[in-house]
């Protein structure tokens, strides 16, 4: 079976819209239907709980039987009490493969000390950090949920400063990759929001940096994964490059 | 117009005008991209920089659309863009463009679709038997377009002109699509285009469930991978997919009276 490894999948409830296939079984159904073999998953509930950990634990419980296909990333809020113990438990007891952070939603900035403190632990555990630049299009946001975007200059400084940490930048636009992040070699990019209106854009980005920096992502179950798969299938790249984006690059991140 | 057996007609696409750098490549590239995604025809309009364009400005972009139709026969179908604020000139321009082979009218957000100023243009479209594609959206934040049409405006105007063929643009254009679909349910004569970059799971299925498959028209609004992918990925029968991809729009095109 051809491998396709998704760096951007989720389990849980989104408070502002009913999601379908948002538990482990549903996610697997959706993956099977579209040919996605493996996925990094994190909790949506944990984004909104003040105390993230019960959201993480719920994801670990649901995916327990499917650990060959689903790889957990814990949502960690370093601005909240007890995150060090939570992270230790996630690594030691639940064998997470990375963490996901949501600075804007969790009320801190990447310039804050707590973000640096989290990176000290991350380096110790040698796990990658996923950062989603947005979850839904702000134009379709809820009237109660208007969150500022992550400051890109802060992101640039932060990822440069913590050069030993691998950052998986999700839901990132072409221009931000191209103009701001492409030279930061410890940043890896989810291709789901790369604008394929421009001819051979993926090829151009790869030529400017390295194919090793790009990862397939679909943001299931928020989104239909078919467009992301189509983009990759129809890109003007070699078979070796495609294989790397489809699964090898993310496998390397998880292993390391 | 050639009667091509099209399998995919994109009812909402834009190309660059001939005063913008790179327009020739854009016209060619758009057709090549369409080939890749098996889109047989692109229904195009050009939006002038000044969205409240004067008659000379809208005539100029429409001339470019006519040229693109000549350069790529059968691949580009044209919409006439007009500003209904210039009543007489707008109506004359609609007539000129449709006689020259265009297939409908494209309106932007200078006025809402139910503003009385648009009525002469709507009546001309009814006379000619052509659709009106209207820029639209609804969000809970300020999108910087005070006169953007929402499904509520379509409801108002569709009551007044039930014989008109209105197309509400891009359900995936970034607004609250659930709100738009629910509101649009009240006006059964309005069509909905599936275009825009938003590819939320369940969006197309909700539209089919609430509005009926006959009211949906495949569109990309230039987000071609998203546009095709969301129709291929939606849980639809092949027959439903065919209707959305082309049959519903062919039915609209068959109403042309000229």
GROMACS .gro file of C-alpha atoms in nm:
model
  514
    1UNK     CA    1   0.000   0.000   0.000
    2UNK     CA    2   0.125   0.343  -0.094
    3UNK     CA    3   0.210   0.547   0.214
    4UNK     CA    4   0.068   0.890   0.278
    5UNK     CA    5   0.152   1.046   0.613
    6UNK     CA    6  -0.052   1.347   0.727
    7UNK     CA    7   0.115   1.599   0.958
    8UNK     CA    8  -0.206   1.784   1.037
    9UNK     CA    9  -0.494   1.576   1.177
   10UNK     CA   10  -0.713   1.624   1.481
   11UNK     CA   11  -0.955   1.455   1.717
   12UNK     CA   12  -1.219   1.628   1.927
   13UNK     CA   13  -1.492   1.888   1.919
   14UNK     CA   14  -1.467   2.231   1.758
   15UNK     CA   15  -1.695   2.455   1.962
   16UNK     CA   16  -1.815   2.660   1.668
   17UNK     CA   17  -1.907   2.403   1.403
   18UNK     CA   18  -2.012   2.041   1.407
   19UNK     CA   19  -1.727   1.827   1.279
   20UNK     CA   20  -1.789   1.484   1.136
   21UNK     CA   21  -1.543   1.196   1.174
   22UNK     CA   22  -1.383   1.371   1.469
   23UNK     CA   23  -1.304   1.066   1.681
   24UNK     CA   24  -1.036   0.804   1.615
   25UNK     CA   25  -1.268   0.569   1.428
   26UNK     CA   26  -1.408   0.850   1.217
   27UNK     CA   27  -1.066   0.985   1.139
   28UNK     CA   28  -0.949   0.642   1.027
   29UNK     CA   29  -1.258   0.610   0.808
   30UNK     CA   30  -1.181   0.943   0.649
   31UNK     CA   31  -0.817   0.844   0.601
   32UNK     CA   32  -0.908   0.511   0.444
   33UNK     CA   33  -1.148   0.680   0.206
   34UNK     CA   34  -0.883   0.919   0.082
   35UNK     CA   35  -0.575   0.696   0.095
   36UNK     CA   36  -0.405   0.855   0.396
   37UNK     CA   37  -0.224   0.574   0.572
   38UNK     CA   38  -0.084   0.753   0.879
   39UNK     CA   39  -0.139   1.076   1.065
   40UNK     CA   40  -0.008   1.292   1.341
   41UNK     CA   41  -0.307   1.366   1.563
   42UNK     CA   42  -0.369   1.614   1.839
   43UNK     CA   43  -0.664   1.716   2.048
   44UNK     CA   44  -0.903   1.992   1.948
   45UNK     CA   45  -1.062   1.995   2.294
   46UNK     CA   46  -0.723   2.061   2.450
   47UNK     CA   47  -0.700   2.384   2.254
   48UNK     CA   48  -0.998   2.518   2.446
   49UNK     CA   49  -0.969   2.356   2.786
   50UNK     CA   50  -0.789   2.582   3.029
   51UNK     CA   51  -0.618   2.267   3.153
   52UNK     CA   52  -0.517   2.094   2.829
   53UNK     CA   53  -0.420   1.757   2.971
   54UNK     CA   54  -0.764   1.588   2.987
   55UNK     CA   55  -0.801   1.665   2.615
   56UNK     CA   56  -0.466   1.504   2.541
   57UNK     CA   57  -0.546   1.199   2.753
   58UNK     CA   58  -0.876   1.152   2.570
   59UNK     CA   59  -0.688   1.140   2.238
   60UNK     CA   60  -0.434   0.891   2.378
   61UNK     CA   61  -0.721   0.674   2.499
   62UNK     CA   62  -0.897   0.679   2.164
   63UNK     CA   63  -0.591   0.600   1.952
   64UNK     CA   64  -0.448   0.333   2.185
   65UNK     CA   65  -0.544   0.050   1.949
   66UNK     CA   66  -0.424   0.233   1.638
   67UNK     CA   67  -0.076   0.342   1.733
   68UNK     CA   68   0.068   0.197   1.412
   69UNK     CA   69  -0.132   0.452   1.215
   70UNK     CA   70  -0.197   0.743   1.447
   71UNK     CA   71   0.088   0.930   1.616
   72UNK     CA   72  -0.004   1.160   1.904
   73UNK     CA   73   0.119   1.515   1.947
   74UNK     CA   74   0.022   1.662   2.285
   75UNK     CA   75  -0.118   2.013   2.312
   76UNK     CA   76   0.094   2.193   2.569
   77UNK     CA   77   0.024   2.537   2.716
   78UNK     CA   78   0.340   2.659   2.891
   79UNK     CA   79   0.147   2.951   3.033
   80UNK     CA   80  -0.065   2.720   3.251
   81UNK     CA   81   0.018   2.554   3.580
   82UNK     CA   82   0.171   2.208   3.580
   83UNK     CA   83   0.263   2.189   3.213
   84UNK     CA   84   0.602   2.036   3.298
   85UNK     CA   85   0.437   1.739   3.470
   86UNK     CA   86   0.184   1.706   3.190
   87UNK     CA   87   0.459   1.698   2.930
   88UNK     CA   88   0.656   1.445   3.133
   89UNK     CA   89   0.348   1.224   3.155
   90UNK     CA   90   0.281   1.260   2.781
   91UNK     CA   91   0.636   1.156   2.698
   92UNK     CA   92   0.687   0.888   2.963
   93UNK     CA   93   0.345   0.729   2.986
   94UNK     CA   94   0.188   0.799   2.647
   95UNK     CA   95   0.494   0.805   2.422
   96UNK     CA   96   0.396   1.114   2.229
   97UNK     CA   97   0.585   1.192   1.911
   98UNK     CA   98   0.574   1.569   1.937
   99UNK     CA   99   0.384   1.861   2.080
  100UNK     CA  100   0.153   2.125   1.937
  101UNK     CA  101   0.140   2.479   2.065
  102UNK     CA  102  -0.121   2.753   2.016
  103UNK     CA  103   0.037   3.070   2.156
  104UNK     CA  104  -0.233   3.314   2.041
  105UNK     CA  105  -0.521   3.106   2.172
  106UNK     CA  106  -0.346   3.021   2.496
  107UNK     CA  107  -0.268   3.382   2.570
  108UNK     CA  108   0.110   3.403   2.547
  109UNK     CA  109   0.360   3.522   2.292
  110UNK     CA  110   0.659   3.343   2.147
  111UNK     CA  111   0.869   3.619   2.306
  112UNK     CA  112   0.754   3.519   2.654
  113UNK     CA  113   0.983   3.329   2.889
  114UNK     CA  114   0.737   3.042   2.922
  115UNK     CA  115   0.780   2.961   2.550
  116UNK     CA  116   1.157   2.942   2.595
  117UNK     CA  117   1.117   2.727   2.904
  118UNK     CA  118   0.905   2.484   2.707
  119UNK     CA  119   1.175   2.461   2.440
  120UNK     CA  120   1.432   2.361   2.703
  121UNK     CA  121   1.217   2.057   2.786
  122UNK     CA  122   1.148   1.985   2.419
  123UNK     CA  123   1.521   1.972   2.348
  124UNK     CA  124   1.564   1.735   2.637
  125UNK     CA  125   1.294   1.503   2.503
  126UNK     CA  126   1.408   1.549   2.139
  127UNK     CA  127   1.060   1.588   1.998
  128UNK     CA  128   0.932   1.819   1.722
  129UNK     CA  129   0.699   2.114   1.785
  130UNK     CA  130   0.400   2.181   1.561
  131UNK     CA  131   0.268   2.535   1.530
  132UNK     CA  132  -0.055   2.603   1.343
  133UNK     CA  133  -0.070   2.954   1.202
  134UNK     CA  134  -0.446   2.932   1.194
  135UNK     CA  135  -0.715   2.672   1.251
  136UNK     CA  136  -1.003   2.812   1.049
  137UNK     CA  137  -1.031   3.096   0.800
  138UNK     CA  138  -1.093   3.405   1.018
  139UNK     CA  139  -1.377   3.512   0.789
  140UNK     CA  140  -1.576   3.213   0.905
  141UNK     CA  141  -1.492   3.257   1.268
  142UNK     CA  142  -1.739   3.279   1.552
  143UNK     CA  143  -1.832   3.620   1.692
  144UNK     CA  144  -1.694   3.517   2.030
  145UNK     CA  145  -1.371   3.374   1.892
  146UNK     CA  146  -1.152   3.637   1.733
  147UNK     CA  147  -0.792   3.542   1.794
  148UNK     CA  148  -0.498   3.749   1.669
  149UNK     CA  149  -0.263   3.579   1.425
  150UNK     CA  150   0.074   3.460   1.549
  151UNK     CA  151   0.321   3.740   1.499
  152UNK     CA  152   0.542   3.619   1.214
  153UNK     CA  153   0.845   3.821   1.321
  154UNK     CA  154   0.820   3.658   1.665
  155UNK     CA  155   0.797   3.318   1.496
  156UNK     CA  156   1.108   3.390   1.290
  157UNK     CA  157   1.308   3.494   1.599
  158UNK     CA  158   1.178   3.202   1.804
  159UNK     CA  159   1.255   2.932   1.548
  160UNK     CA  160   1.601   3.079   1.485
  161UNK     CA  161   1.672   3.103   1.854
  162UNK     CA  162   1.582   2.738   1.911
  163UNK     CA  163   1.772   2.601   1.616
  164UNK     CA  164   1.804   2.251   1.768
  165UNK     CA  165   1.427   2.209   1.773
  166UNK     CA  166   1.236   2.095   1.463
  167UNK     CA  167   0.929   2.308   1.401
  168UNK     CA  168   0.643   2.180   1.187
  169UNK     CA  169   0.471   2.494   1.065
  170UNK     CA  170   0.115   2.408   0.973
  171UNK     CA  171  -0.150   2.598   0.779
  172UNK     CA  172   0.117   2.832   0.649
  173UNK     CA  173   0.079   3.044   0.337
  174UNK     CA  174   0.326   3.036   0.049
  175UNK     CA  175   0.435   3.394   0.102
  176UNK     CA  176   0.525   3.339   0.466
  177UNK     CA  177   0.733   3.034   0.375
  178UNK     CA  178   0.899   3.210   0.085
  179UNK     CA  179   0.963   3.549   0.242
  180UNK     CA  180   1.012   3.469   0.608
  181UNK     CA  181   1.084   3.109   0.697
  182UNK     CA  182   1.249   2.937   0.404
  183UNK     CA  183   1.604   3.007   0.524
  184UNK     CA  184   1.541   2.872   0.873
  185UNK     CA  185   1.651   2.515   0.828
  186UNK     CA  186   1.480   2.374   1.136
  187UNK     CA  187   1.136   2.477   1.001
  188UNK     CA  188   0.933   2.217   0.812
  189UNK     CA  189   0.622   2.311   0.620
  190UNK     CA  190   0.280   2.156   0.589
  191UNK     CA  191   0.181   2.201   0.222
  192UNK     CA  192  -0.194   2.229   0.285
  193UNK     CA  193  -0.210   2.607   0.240
  194UNK     CA  194   0.057   2.650  -0.024
  195UNK     CA  195  -0.109   2.840  -0.305
  196UNK     CA  196  -0.099   2.618  -0.607
  197UNK     CA  197  -0.250   2.887  -0.833
  198UNK     CA  198   0.107   2.975  -0.917
  199UNK     CA  199   0.254   2.730  -1.165
  200UNK     CA  200   0.505   2.483  -1.021
  201UNK     CA  201   0.510   2.664  -0.689
  202UNK     CA  202   0.610   2.356  -0.493
  203UNK     CA  203   0.897   2.291  -0.733
  204UNK     CA  204   1.012   2.652  -0.692
  205UNK     CA  205   1.003   2.629  -0.312
  206UNK     CA  206   1.190   2.300  -0.318
  207UNK     CA  207   1.454   2.446  -0.546
  208UNK     CA  208   1.500   2.741  -0.312
  209UNK     CA  209   1.537   2.525  -0.002
  210UNK     CA  210   1.517   2.147   0.011
  211UNK     CA  211   1.247   1.892  -0.053
  212UNK     CA  212   1.319   1.755   0.295
  213UNK     CA  213   1.143   2.057   0.445
  214UNK     CA  214   0.793   1.986   0.306
  215UNK     CA  215   0.526   1.762   0.457
  216UNK     CA  216   0.187   1.646   0.340
  217UNK     CA  217  -0.093   1.788   0.553
  218UNK     CA  218  -0.468   1.803   0.515
  219UNK     CA  219  -0.618   1.934   0.842
  220UNK     CA  220  -0.869   1.650   0.870
  221UNK     CA  221  -1.141   1.639   0.996
  222UNK     CA  222  -1.186   2.015   0.953
  223UNK     CA  223  -1.121   1.992   0.583
  224UNK     CA  224  -1.178   1.759   0.296
  225UNK     CA  225  -0.834   1.608   0.227
  226UNK     CA  226  -0.895   1.560  -0.148
  227UNK     CA  227  -0.763   1.902  -0.260
  228UNK     CA  228  -0.435   1.855  -0.071
  229UNK     CA  229  -0.391   1.511  -0.227
  230UNK     CA  230  -0.470   1.648  -0.575
  231UNK     CA  231  -0.215   1.926  -0.532
  232UNK     CA  232   0.056   1.679  -0.452
  233UNK     CA  233  -0.041   1.434  -0.726
  234UNK     CA  234  -0.039   1.702  -0.994
  235UNK     CA  235   0.275   1.885  -0.882
  236UNK     CA  236   0.563   1.897  -1.122
  237UNK     CA  237   0.808   1.714  -0.896
  238UNK     CA  238   1.002   1.389  -0.925
  239UNK     CA  239   0.886   1.060  -0.780
  240UNK     CA  240   1.160   1.071  -0.518
  241UNK     CA  241   1.058   1.423  -0.417
  242UNK     CA  242   0.694   1.317  -0.399
  243UNK     CA  243   0.776   1.019  -0.179
  244UNK     CA  244   0.962   1.244   0.060
  245UNK     CA  245   0.671   1.483   0.092
  246UNK     CA  246   0.416   1.204   0.109
  247UNK     CA  247   0.575   1.026   0.403
  248UNK     CA  248   0.954   1.006   0.435
  249UNK     CA  249   1.013   1.355   0.572
  250UNK     CA  250   0.753   1.320   0.843
  251UNK     CA  251   0.871   0.969   0.929
  252UNK     CA  252   1.217   1.115   0.983
  253UNK     CA  253   1.076   1.378   1.217
  254UNK     CA  254   0.887   1.124   1.420
  255UNK     CA  255   1.186   0.891   1.445
  256UNK     CA  256   1.424   1.164   1.545
  257UNK     CA  257  -2.160   2.900  -2.900
  258UNK     CA  258  -2.017   2.555  -2.963
  259UNK     CA  259  -2.213   2.272  -2.813
  260UNK     CA  260  -1.926   2.084  -2.653
  261UNK     CA  261  -2.000   1.782  -2.438
  262UNK     CA  262  -1.833   1.932  -2.133
  263UNK     CA  263  -1.778   1.728  -1.825
  264UNK     CA  264  -1.657   2.013  -1.606
  265UNK     CA  265  -1.760   2.376  -1.646
  266UNK     CA  266  -1.612   2.620  -1.396
  267UNK     CA  267  -1.881   2.886  -1.362
  268UNK     CA  268  -1.665   3.136  -1.174
  269UNK     CA  269  -1.313   3.219  -1.285
  270UNK     CA  270  -1.110   3.535  -1.342
  271UNK     CA  271  -0.828   3.630  -1.572
  272UNK     CA  272  -0.604   3.935  -1.584
  273UNK     CA  273  -0.682   4.234  -1.802
  274UNK     CA  274  -0.450   4.324  -2.089
  275UNK     CA  275  -0.298   4.618  -1.906
  276UNK     CA  276  -0.163   4.399  -1.626
  277UNK     CA  277   0.189   4.259  -1.658
  278UNK     CA  278   0.191   3.891  -1.743
  279UNK     CA  279  -0.164   3.875  -1.881
  280UNK     CA  280  -0.072   3.662  -2.183
  281UNK     CA  281   0.088   3.402  -1.962
  282UNK     CA  282  -0.207   3.419  -1.725
  283UNK     CA  283  -0.455   3.345  -2.005
  284UNK     CA  284  -0.244   3.055  -2.133
  285UNK     CA  285  -0.164   2.925  -1.787
  286UNK     CA  286  -0.527   2.924  -1.681
  287UNK     CA  287  -0.618   2.698  -1.972
  288UNK     CA  288  -0.322   2.469  -1.897
  289UNK     CA  289  -0.423   2.444  -1.532
  290UNK     CA  290  -0.778   2.369  -1.640
  291UNK     CA  291  -0.642   2.090  -1.861
  292UNK     CA  292  -0.461   1.939  -1.565
  293UNK     CA  293  -0.781   1.929  -1.363
  294UNK     CA  294  -0.997   1.821  -1.657
  295UNK     CA  295  -1.195   2.143  -1.659
  296UNK     CA  296  -1.333   2.184  -2.010
  297UNK     CA  297  -1.458   2.539  -1.987
  298UNK     CA  298  -1.384   2.838  -1.766
  299UNK     CA  299  -1.651   3.106  -1.732
  300UNK     CA  300  -1.445   3.417  -1.693
  301UNK     CA  301  -1.480   3.778  -1.599
  302UNK     CA  302  -1.227   4.049  -1.535
  303UNK     CA  303  -1.272   4.270  -1.233
  304UNK     CA  304  -1.138   4.619  -1.296
  305UNK     CA  305  -0.913   4.770  -1.033
  306UNK     CA  306  -1.189   5.017  -0.960
  307UNK     CA  307  -1.476   4.792  -0.852
  308UNK     CA  308  -1.712   5.090  -0.896
  309UNK     CA  309  -1.593   5.110  -1.256
  310UNK     CA  310  -1.724   5.374  -1.496
  311UNK     CA  311  -1.861   5.268  -1.837
  312UNK     CA  312  -1.531   5.317  -2.015
  313UNK     CA  313  -1.355   5.097  -1.755
  314UNK     CA  314  -1.609   4.816  -1.766
  315UNK     CA  315  -1.623   4.824  -2.145
  316UNK     CA  316  -1.245   4.789  -2.154
  317UNK     CA  317  -1.235   4.477  -1.936
  318UNK     CA  318  -1.523   4.324  -2.128
  319UNK     CA  319  -1.334   4.378  -2.454
  320UNK     CA  320  -1.050   4.181  -2.298
  321UNK     CA  321  -1.287   3.898  -2.209
  322UNK     CA  322  -1.416   3.893  -2.568
  323UNK     CA  323  -1.057   3.875  -2.687
  324UNK     CA  324  -0.981   3.584  -2.454
  325UNK     CA  325  -1.289   3.404  -2.587
  326UNK     CA  326  -1.153   3.451  -2.940
  327UNK     CA  327  -0.801   3.344  -2.846
  328UNK     CA  328  -0.921   3.028  -2.671
  329UNK     CA  329  -1.244   2.936  -2.848
  330UNK     CA  330  -1.465   2.700  -2.654
  331UNK     CA  331  -1.240   2.715  -2.346
  332UNK     CA  332  -1.330   3.058  -2.214
  333UNK     CA  333  -1.694   3.160  -2.178
  334UNK     CA  334  -1.741   3.523  -2.085
  335UNK     CA  335  -1.940   3.718  -1.832
  336UNK     CA  336  -2.000   4.089  -1.887
  337UNK     CA  337  -1.890   4.291  -1.588
  338UNK     CA  338  -2.090   4.610  -1.535
  339UNK     CA  339  -2.152   4.869  -1.268
  340UNK     CA  340  -2.533   4.896  -1.241
  341UNK     CA  341  -2.494   5.249  -1.106
  342UNK     CA  342  -2.454   5.368  -1.467
  343UNK     CA  343  -2.798   5.240  -1.556
  344UNK     CA  344  -2.830   5.307  -1.930
  345UNK     CA  345  -2.466   5.232  -2.012
  346UNK     CA  346  -2.471   4.916  -1.801
  347UNK     CA  347  -2.780   4.781  -1.975
  348UNK     CA  348  -2.637   4.866  -2.318
  349UNK     CA  349  -2.312   4.694  -2.227
  350UNK     CA  350  -2.492   4.380  -2.116
  351UNK     CA  351  -2.675   4.367  -2.449
  352UNK     CA  352  -2.354   4.430  -2.647
  353UNK     CA  353  -2.160   4.158  -2.465
  354UNK     CA  354  -2.433   3.894  -2.480
  355UNK     CA  355  -2.483   3.960  -2.852
  356UNK     CA  356  -2.107   3.919  -2.893
  357UNK     CA  357  -2.128   3.572  -2.740
  358UNK     CA  358  -2.093   3.613  -2.364
  359UNK     CA  359  -2.303   3.388  -2.145
  360UNK     CA  360  -2.402   3.603  -1.849
  361UNK     CA  361  -2.340   3.902  -1.627
  362UNK     CA  362  -2.100   3.935  -1.336
  363UNK     CA  363  -2.169   4.191  -1.064
  364UNK     CA  364  -1.941   4.286  -0.778
  365UNK     CA  365  -2.013   4.464  -0.452
  366UNK     CA  366  -2.071   4.823  -0.567
  367UNK     CA  367  -2.435   4.761  -0.476
  368UNK     CA  368  -2.616   4.473  -0.311
  369UNK     CA  369  -2.810   4.251  -0.549
  370UNK     CA  370  -3.143   4.378  -0.413
  371UNK     CA  371  -3.055   4.745  -0.450
  372UNK     CA  372  -3.312   4.902  -0.684
  373UNK     CA  373  -3.028   5.034  -0.895
  374UNK     CA  374  -2.953   4.680  -1.020
  375UNK     CA  375  -3.309   4.616  -1.139
  376UNK     CA  376  -3.267   4.740  -1.500
  377UNK     CA  377  -2.967   4.507  -1.540
  378UNK     CA  378  -3.164   4.217  -1.390
  379UNK     CA  379  -3.455   4.286  -1.623
  380UNK     CA  380  -3.219   4.291  -1.923
  381UNK     CA  381  -3.076   3.954  -1.815
  382UNK     CA  382  -3.428   3.812  -1.790
  383UNK     CA  383  -3.502   3.940  -2.142
  384UNK     CA  384  -3.186   3.779  -2.274
  385UNK     CA  385  -3.224   3.458  -2.073
  386UNK     CA  386  -2.881   3.478  -1.911
  387UNK     CA  387  -2.764   3.431  -1.550
  388UNK     CA  388  -2.624   3.689  -1.309
  389UNK     CA  389  -2.325   3.581  -1.105
  390UNK     CA  390  -2.308   3.801  -0.796
  391UNK     CA  391  -2.015   3.837  -0.558
  392UNK     CA  392  -2.138   3.740  -0.211
  393UNK     CA  393  -2.042   3.643   0.141
  394UNK     CA  394  -2.144   3.662   0.504
  395UNK     CA  395  -1.905   3.684   0.796
  396UNK     CA  396  -1.915   3.778   1.161
  397UNK     CA  397  -1.621   4.010   1.115
  398UNK     CA  398  -1.589   4.319   0.899
  399UNK     CA  399  -1.474   4.203   0.556
  400UNK     CA  400  -1.429   4.559   0.435
  401UNK     CA  401  -1.709   4.532   0.179
  402UNK     CA  402  -2.009   4.720   0.318
  403UNK     CA  403  -2.223   4.650   0.012
  404UNK     CA  404  -2.145   4.283  -0.024
  405UNK     CA  405  -2.454   4.074  -0.101
  406UNK     CA  406  -2.560   3.805   0.142
  407UNK     CA  407  -2.818   3.531   0.104
  408UNK     CA  408  -3.068   3.772   0.262
  409UNK     CA  409  -3.028   4.012  -0.030
  410UNK     CA  410  -3.076   3.723  -0.272
  411UNK     CA  411  -3.393   3.625  -0.088
  412UNK     CA  412  -3.532   3.975  -0.135
  413UNK     CA  413  -3.454   4.005  -0.502
  414UNK     CA  414  -3.551   3.649  -0.593
  415UNK     CA  415  -3.899   3.717  -0.456
  416UNK     CA  416  -3.931   4.015  -0.685
  417UNK     CA  417  -3.780   3.841  -0.990
  418UNK     CA  418  -3.851   3.468  -0.960
  419UNK     CA  419  -3.778   3.422  -1.331
  420UNK     CA  420  -3.423   3.560  -1.302
  421UNK     CA  421  -3.127   3.322  -1.281
  422UNK     CA  422  -2.919   3.446  -0.989
  423UNK     CA  423  -2.599   3.271  -0.888
  424UNK     CA  424  -2.469   3.344  -0.539
  425UNK     CA  425  -2.092   3.335  -0.569
  426UNK     CA  426  -1.842   3.116  -0.388
  427UNK     CA  427  -1.989   2.936  -0.090
  428UNK     CA  428  -1.624   2.860  -0.010
  429UNK     CA  429  -1.527   3.225  -0.032
  430UNK     CA  430  -1.442   3.249   0.332
  431UNK     CA  431  -1.761   3.346   0.510
  432UNK     CA  432  -2.000   3.154   0.733
  433UNK     CA  433  -2.117   2.898   0.478
  434UNK     CA  434  -2.363   2.733   0.715
  435UNK     CA  435  -2.543   3.066   0.758
  436UNK     CA  436  -2.549   3.126   0.383
  437UNK     CA  437  -2.683   2.780   0.300
  438UNK     CA  438  -2.956   2.799   0.564
  439UNK     CA  439  -3.064   3.144   0.454
  440UNK     CA  440  -3.052   3.054   0.085
  441UNK     CA  441  -3.292   2.769   0.148
  442UNK     CA  442  -3.566   3.033   0.154
  443UNK     CA  443  -3.517   3.133  -0.208
  444UNK     CA  444  -3.539   2.822  -0.425
  445UNK     CA  445  -3.472   3.001  -0.754
  446UNK     CA  446  -3.119   3.109  -0.658
  447UNK     CA  447  -2.821   2.895  -0.757
  448UNK     CA  448  -2.507   2.863  -0.548
  449UNK     CA  449  -2.153   2.835  -0.683
  450UNK     CA  450  -1.917   2.603  -0.499
  451UNK     CA  451  -1.605   2.813  -0.556
  452UNK     CA  452  -1.351   2.966  -0.321
  453UNK     CA  453  -1.056   2.835  -0.127
  454UNK     CA  454  -1.252   2.698   0.170
  455UNK     CA  455  -1.265   2.319   0.161
  456UNK     CA  456  -1.436   2.244   0.490
  457UNK     CA  457  -1.550   1.886   0.516
  458UNK     CA  458  -1.928   1.867   0.499
  459UNK     CA  459  -1.980   2.201   0.322
  460UNK     CA  460  -2.081   2.058  -0.015
  461UNK     CA  461  -2.287   1.784   0.145
  462UNK     CA  462  -2.479   2.033   0.356
  463UNK     CA  463  -2.548   2.244   0.046
  464UNK     CA  464  -2.678   1.939  -0.140
  465UNK     CA  465  -2.891   1.832   0.155
  466UNK     CA  466  -3.041   2.173   0.225
  467UNK     CA  467  -3.071   2.320  -0.123
  468UNK     CA  468  -3.089   2.020  -0.352
  469UNK     CA  469  -2.821   1.919  -0.598
  470UNK     CA  470  -2.989   2.102  -0.888
  471UNK     CA  471  -2.903   2.438  -0.734
  472UNK     CA  472  -2.528   2.381  -0.709
  473UNK     CA  473  -2.282   2.488  -0.976
  474UNK     CA  474  -1.918   2.385  -0.985
  475UNK     CA  475  -1.683   2.681  -0.953
  476UNK     CA  476  -1.331   2.757  -0.841
  477UNK     CA  477  -1.294   3.135  -0.834
  478UNK     CA  478  -0.934   3.056  -0.932
  479UNK     CA  479  -0.872   2.814  -0.640
  480UNK     CA  480  -0.874   2.531  -0.887
  481UNK     CA  481  -0.737   2.246  -0.677
  482UNK     CA  482  -0.973   2.333  -0.394
  483UNK     CA  483  -1.258   2.378  -0.639
  484UNK     CA  484  -1.223   2.040  -0.807
  485UNK     CA  485  -1.109   1.857  -0.495
  486UNK     CA  486  -1.409   1.950  -0.283
  487UNK     CA  487  -1.650   1.813  -0.543
  488UNK     CA  488  -1.450   1.495  -0.593
  489UNK     CA  489  -1.418   1.448  -0.217
  490UNK     CA  490  -1.780   1.517  -0.122
  491UNK     CA  491  -2.001   1.217  -0.050
  492UNK     CA  492  -2.204   1.232  -0.370
  493UNK     CA  493  -2.332   0.989  -0.629
  494UNK     CA  494  -2.178   1.007  -0.974
  495UNK     CA  495  -2.503   1.149  -1.104
  496UNK     CA  496  -2.499   1.426  -0.842
  497UNK     CA  497  -2.139   1.500  -0.927
  498UNK     CA  498  -2.220   1.527  -1.299
  499UNK     CA  499  -2.501   1.767  -1.225
  500UNK     CA  500  -2.278   1.993  -1.019
  501UNK     CA  501  -1.980   1.971  -1.253
  502UNK     CA  502  -2.175   2.068  -1.566
  503UNK     CA  503  -2.532   1.956  -1.620
  504UNK     CA  504  -2.697   2.219  -1.401
  505UNK     CA  505  -2.509   2.496  -1.574
  506UNK     CA  506  -2.577   2.356  -1.920
  507UNK     CA  507  -2.943   2.377  -1.826
  508UNK     CA  508  -2.897   2.745  -1.742
  509UNK     CA  509  -2.713   2.809  -2.069
  510UNK     CA  510  -2.998   2.648  -2.261
  511UNK     CA  511  -3.232   2.924  -2.141
  512UNK     CA  512  -3.053   3.183  -2.350
  513UNK     CA  513  -3.296   3.366  -2.571
  514UNK     CA  514  -3.062   3.530  -2.823
   0.00000   0.00000   0.00000
